[in-house]
Coordinates of C-alpha atoms in Angstrom, one line a residue:
Chain A
M1 CA 165.6 -28.3 45.7
S2 CA 162.0 -28.6 44.5
R3 CA 162.3 -32.3 44.8
F4 CA 163.5 -32.0 48.4
L5 CA 160.6 -29.7 49.2
F6 CA 158.1 -32.1 47.5
V7 CA 159.4 -35.0 49.6
L8 CA 159.4 -32.8 52.8
T9 CA 155.8 -31.7 52.2
A10 CA 154.6 -35.2 51.4
T11 CA 156.3 -36.5 54.6
L12 CA 154.8 -33.8 56.7
I13 CA 151.3 -34.4 55.3
A14 CA 151.7 -38.1 55.9
I15 CA 152.8 -37.5 59.5
S16 CA 150.1 -35.1 60.3
S17 CA 147.3 -37.2 58.8
G18 CA 148.7 -40.2 60.7
T19 CA 148.6 -38.3 64.0
A20 CA 145.2 -36.6 63.4
S21 CA 143.3 -39.4 65.0
A22 CA 145.8 -39.7 67.8
D23 CA 145.2 -36.0 68.6
S24 CA 141.6 -36.6 69.3
A25 CA 141.9 -40.1 70.7
F26 CA 140.9 -40.6 74.3
P27 CA 143.5 -41.4 76.9
P28 CA 143.7 -45.0 78.0
I29 CA 141.4 -45.9 80.9
E30 CA 143.7 -46.7 83.8
H31 CA 141.6 -47.5 86.8
D32 CA 141.1 -51.2 87.7
V33 CA 138.0 -50.8 89.8
F34 CA 136.2 -48.6 87.2
Q35 CA 137.2 -51.0 84.4
R36 CA 136.0 -54.0 86.3
E37 CA 132.8 -52.7 87.8
C38 CA 131.6 -50.6 85.0
S39 CA 132.0 -53.1 82.1
E40 CA 130.0 -56.0 83.4
C41 CA 127.0 -55.1 81.3
H42 CA 128.3 -52.5 78.8
M43 CA 131.6 -51.3 77.4
T44 CA 133.8 -49.1 79.5
Y45 CA 133.0 -45.5 78.6
Q46 CA 135.8 -43.0 78.5
P47 CA 135.3 -40.5 81.4
Q48 CA 136.0 -37.6 79.1
M49 CA 132.6 -38.1 77.5
L50 CA 130.6 -36.5 80.3
P51 CA 131.0 -33.5 82.5
E52 CA 131.7 -33.8 86.2
R53 CA 128.1 -33.0 87.1
S54 CA 126.8 -35.8 84.9
W55 CA 129.1 -38.4 86.4
N56 CA 128.0 -37.3 89.8
R57 CA 124.4 -37.8 88.8
V58 CA 125.1 -41.3 87.3
M59 CA 127.1 -42.5 90.4
G60 CA 124.4 -41.1 92.7
G61 CA 121.6 -43.0 91.0
L62 CA 123.0 -46.5 90.5
D63 CA 119.9 -48.0 92.3
D64 CA 118.1 -47.2 89.1
H65 CA 120.7 -47.1 86.4
F66 CA 118.6 -47.0 83.2
G67 CA 116.1 -49.4 84.8
E68 CA 118.7 -51.7 86.4
N69 CA 120.0 -51.8 90.0
A70 CA 123.7 -51.4 89.4
S71 CA 124.5 -50.4 93.0
L72 CA 128.0 -50.7 94.4
D73 CA 129.4 -50.8 97.9
A74 CA 130.2 -47.3 99.2
E75 CA 134.0 -47.6 98.8
A76 CA 133.9 -48.8 95.2
N77 CA 131.4 -46.0 94.4
R78 CA 133.7 -43.4 96.0
Q79 CA 136.8 -44.6 94.1
I80 CA 135.0 -44.7 90.8
L81 CA 133.4 -41.3 91.2
G82 CA 136.8 -39.8 92.1
Y83 CA 138.3 -41.2 88.9
L84 CA 135.4 -40.1 86.7
M85 CA 135.3 -36.6 88.1
A86 CA 139.1 -36.2 87.8
N87 CA 138.9 -37.2 84.1
A88 CA 135.6 -35.7 83.1
A89 CA 134.9 -33.7 79.9
D90 CA 135.1 -30.4 81.7
V91 CA 138.2 -31.3 83.7
A92 CA 140.6 -33.5 81.6
P93 CA 143.3 -31.4 79.9
V94 CA 143.0 -33.3 76.6
K95 CA 141.6 -32.3 73.2
A96 CA 139.0 -35.2 73.2
A97 CA 137.5 -33.8 76.4
R98 CA 137.3 -30.2 75.1
K99 CA 135.7 -31.4 71.9
F100 CA 133.1 -33.3 73.9
M101 CA 132.0 -30.2 75.8
R102 CA 131.2 -28.4 72.6
G103 CA 127.6 -27.2 72.5
L104 CA 126.7 -28.3 76.0
S105 CA 124.6 -25.8 77.9
A106 CA 125.6 -25.1 81.5
A107 CA 122.0 -25.8 82.4
D108 CA 122.2 -29.4 81.1
T109 CA 123.3 -32.4 83.0
P110 CA 122.9 -35.3 80.6
L111 CA 122.7 -38.8 82.0
R112 CA 123.6 -40.3 78.7
I113 CA 126.7 -39.8 76.6
S114 CA 124.3 -40.1 73.6
D115 CA 122.5 -37.0 74.8
M116 CA 125.7 -34.9 74.6
P117 CA 125.5 -32.4 71.7
R118 CA 128.7 -33.7 70.2
F119 CA 127.3 -37.3 70.0
R120 CA 124.1 -36.1 68.4
R121 CA 126.0 -34.0 65.8
K122 CA 128.4 -36.9 65.0
H123 CA 125.6 -39.4 64.6
R124 CA 123.0 -37.1 62.9
K125 CA 123.2 -38.9 59.5
L126 CA 122.5 -42.4 60.9
P127 CA 119.1 -43.9 59.9
S128 CA 116.9 -45.1 62.7
S129 CA 117.0 -48.6 61.2
L130 CA 120.6 -48.8 62.2
W131 CA 119.8 -48.2 65.9
A132 CA 117.1 -50.7 65.8
D133 CA 119.3 -53.4 64.3
K134 CA 119.8 -56.3 66.8
R135 CA 123.6 -56.0 66.5
V136 CA 123.3 -52.4 67.9
R137 CA 120.2 -52.2 70.1
F138 CA 121.0 -49.0 71.9
R139 CA 123.0 -45.8 71.5
G140 CA 125.3 -46.6 74.3
N141 CA 126.6 -49.7 72.4
C142 CA 129.5 -47.8 70.8
N143 CA 131.6 -50.8 70.3
A144 CA 129.0 -52.4 68.1
C145 CA 130.2 -50.1 65.3
H146 CA 133.3 -48.4 66.6
E147 CA 136.0 -51.0 66.3
K148 CA 138.7 -49.4 68.5
T149 CA 136.8 -48.1 71.5
E150 CA 139.3 -49.8 73.8
S151 CA 142.1 -47.8 72.2
G152 CA 140.1 -44.6 72.6
I153 CA 139.8 -44.2 68.9
Y154 CA 136.3 -43.2 67.5
N155 CA 137.1 -41.7 64.1
D156 CA 135.4 -42.7 60.8
Y157 CA 138.3 -44.9 59.7
F158 CA 137.5 -47.6 62.2
V159 CA 133.8 -47.8 61.9
R160 CA 131.7 -50.5 60.4
V161 CA 127.9 -50.4 60.4
P162 CA 125.3 -53.2 60.2
G163 CA 124.2 -53.8 56.6
P164 CA 121.3 -55.9 55.2
E165 CA 121.0 -59.6 55.9
G166 CA 123.7 -59.8 58.6
T167 CA 126.4 -58.1 56.6
W168 CA 128.6 -55.2 57.8
A169 CA 129.7 -52.2 55.7
R170 CA 132.2 -49.4 56.1
W171 CA 130.6 -46.1 57.0
E172 CA 130.4 -43.9 54.0
D173 CA 129.7 -40.3 54.8
Chain B
M1 CA 115.0 -60.3 116.8
R2 CA 117.5 -61.6 119.3
I3 CA 120.2 -63.7 117.7
S4 CA 120.5 -67.2 119.3
F5 CA 124.2 -68.0 119.2
T6 CA 123.9 -71.6 120.3
R7 CA 121.3 -72.3 117.7
S8 CA 123.4 -70.7 115.0
I9 CA 126.3 -72.8 115.8
V10 CA 124.2 -76.0 115.9
V11 CA 122.7 -75.3 112.5
F12 CA 126.1 -74.3 111.2
A13 CA 127.6 -77.6 112.3
L14 CA 124.6 -79.7 111.3
F15 CA 124.9 -78.3 107.8
F16 CA 128.1 -80.1 107.1
V17 CA 126.4 -83.4 108.0
A18 CA 123.2 -82.7 106.2
V19 CA 124.5 -81.5 102.8
P20 CA 122.5 -83.4 100.1
A21 CA 124.4 -86.1 98.4
V22 CA 123.4 -84.9 94.9
A23 CA 125.0 -81.5 95.3
I24 CA 128.3 -80.6 93.6
T25 CA 130.4 -79.6 96.6
N26 CA 133.2 -77.1 96.8
A27 CA 134.9 -75.8 100.0
A28 CA 134.4 -72.1 99.4
R29 CA 130.7 -72.5 98.4
G30 CA 130.1 -74.9 101.2
A31 CA 131.4 -72.3 103.7
I32 CA 129.2 -69.6 102.2
L33 CA 126.1 -71.9 102.3
A34 CA 126.9 -72.7 105.9
E35 CA 126.9 -69.0 106.8
F36 CA 123.6 -68.5 105.0
A37 CA 122.3 -71.5 107.0
A38 CA 123.2 -69.8 110.3
L39 CA 121.6 -66.6 109.1
A40 CA 118.5 -68.4 108.0
A41 CA 118.2 -70.1 111.4
N42 CA 118.1 -66.6 112.9
E43 CA 115.6 -65.3 110.4
D44 CA 113.2 -68.2 110.8
P45 CA 113.0 -70.4 113.9
A46 CA 111.4 -73.1 111.8
F47 CA 114.4 -73.3 109.4
T48 CA 116.0 -76.7 109.2
R49 CA 117.8 -77.0 105.8
F50 CA 117.8 -75.5 102.4
S51 CA 115.6 -76.8 99.6
A52 CA 116.8 -77.1 96.0
V53 CA 113.2 -77.6 95.0
D54 CA 112.2 -74.3 96.6
G55 CA 115.2 -72.8 94.9
K56 CA 114.0 -73.9 91.5
K57 CA 110.5 -72.5 92.1
F58 CA 112.1 -69.2 93.3
F59 CA 114.2 -69.0 90.2
E60 CA 111.3 -69.6 87.8
R61 CA 108.7 -67.6 89.6
R62 CA 107.3 -64.4 88.3
H63 CA 107.8 -62.1 91.2
V64 CA 105.8 -59.0 92.2
G65 CA 107.2 -55.8 93.6
G66 CA 110.4 -55.4 91.5
K67 CA 111.1 -53.4 88.4
P68 CA 108.7 -53.9 85.5
A69 CA 111.5 -54.9 83.1
T70 CA 112.8 -57.7 85.3
P71 CA 109.9 -59.7 86.8
S72 CA 111.8 -62.9 87.1
C73 CA 115.4 -64.3 87.5
T74 CA 114.7 -66.0 84.1
T75 CA 114.2 -62.6 82.5
C76 CA 118.0 -62.2 82.2
H77 CA 119.3 -65.6 83.1
G78 CA 117.1 -67.5 80.7
A79 CA 114.5 -70.2 81.2
S80 CA 117.1 -72.7 82.1
P81 CA 120.1 -72.1 84.4
L82 CA 122.0 -74.6 82.3
G83 CA 122.0 -72.2 79.4
T84 CA 123.5 -68.7 79.0
G85 CA 121.5 -65.6 79.8
M86 CA 121.6 -62.1 78.3
T87 CA 121.7 -58.7 80.0
R88 CA 119.3 -56.0 78.7
T89 CA 122.3 -54.5 76.9
G90 CA 122.8 -57.7 74.9
K91 CA 125.8 -59.1 76.8
T92 CA 126.0 -62.8 77.4
I93 CA 125.7 -64.1 81.0
A94 CA 127.5 -67.4 81.8
P95 CA 125.1 -70.2 83.0
M96 CA 124.1 -70.1 86.6
M97 CA 124.3 -73.9 87.2
V98 CA 127.5 -74.9 88.9
S99 CA 127.8 -77.9 86.7
K100 CA 128.4 -75.5 83.8
S101 CA 130.1 -72.7 85.7
P102 CA 132.1 -74.2 88.6
E103 CA 133.3 -70.9 90.0
R104 CA 129.7 -69.7 90.7
F105 CA 128.8 -68.8 94.3
T106 CA 132.4 -69.1 95.6
D107 CA 133.2 -65.3 95.9
R108 CA 131.4 -63.6 98.9
K109 CA 131.9 -60.1 97.6
K110 CA 130.6 -60.9 94.1
L111 CA 127.6 -62.8 95.7
T112 CA 126.8 -59.9 98.0
K113 CA 126.8 -57.5 95.1
W114 CA 124.7 -59.5 92.7
F115 CA 122.1 -60.7 95.3
R116 CA 121.7 -57.1 96.4
R117 CA 121.2 -55.8 92.8
N118 CA 119.2 -58.6 91.4
C119 CA 116.9 -59.2 94.4
R120 CA 116.1 -55.5 94.5
S121 CA 115.5 -55.4 90.8
V122 CA 113.3 -58.6 90.6
L123 CA 111.6 -58.7 94.0
G124 CA 111.9 -55.1 95.1
R125 CA 113.5 -56.1 98.3
D126 CA 116.6 -58.0 99.6
C127 CA 116.4 -61.8 99.5
T128 CA 116.2 -63.6 102.8
A129 CA 119.1 -66.0 103.7
T130 CA 116.7 -68.9 103.2
E131 CA 115.9 -67.7 99.6
K132 CA 119.6 -67.3 98.9
G133 CA 120.5 -70.7 100.3
N134 CA 117.7 -72.4 98.4
F135 CA 118.8 -70.7 95.2
I136 CA 122.5 -71.8 95.6
S137 CA 121.4 -75.3 96.5
F138 CA 119.3 -75.6 93.4
M139 CA 122.2 -74.3 91.2
S140 CA 124.6 -76.7 92.9
Q141 CA 122.6 -79.7 91.8
Q142 CA 124.0 -82.3 89.4

């Protein structure tokens, strides 16, 4: 009996740790126009990373998108905005979205995902030398270190950070 | 300015005769260039044909009036259009020269979008049809 319980417990632990990352993983991005138009210069960000009001701000200011003119024709803009707002951090009924809203003041409308409190908290231990590394360049370059952004997985298991002399290292907390 | 229909048609037709022999031709690109030629004729009564030489100068020039981070086409596309460029986010841009990237300047929608964005960023205004045509002519050279 105790053997059975041991095996059962071990199995349950194995299953739960296996699905832990899946729980907080972001849903797949399923919008062709968004995927195509918003990944020409940077990776496709999951819409669950910013609240509706932030996406509204981004899409309304594409003439000066962090210093670049990233303007779209009216129809493409409308379609993308609709998708983003429907899947925003304060709208999407998924755990990853709820987590991303943690700590955000109602008075704030961040333009950058890296200005979200959750991002800041998760990256608080990173030295500034890491951000300055040529392989990273800017905080919006998630896929420089996060190996599975396309699968919506951002946990520590799949992170490698730039090391000295062009090497890469696993992130050790 | 009143659009001269006849003149547009004449320039449009002449374009197919007057295409420089050293250009790499492609039906889709040819049609787009012909459309720009007709527009250029309306913008400028003195327009006769595109100039690849002017296109090269335009590409290399340090323009005034655009965003400080992007004073020239070369800022992102690199000093030579035969080589790759790089966006400010670090992403590689395929060469502009048609000899290296044969599909360039064949998609109207793509062209409209990128001319709109990049002309406004670099020049602070929309490019004229003459400037666009010169640019494409330069990039289509052997």
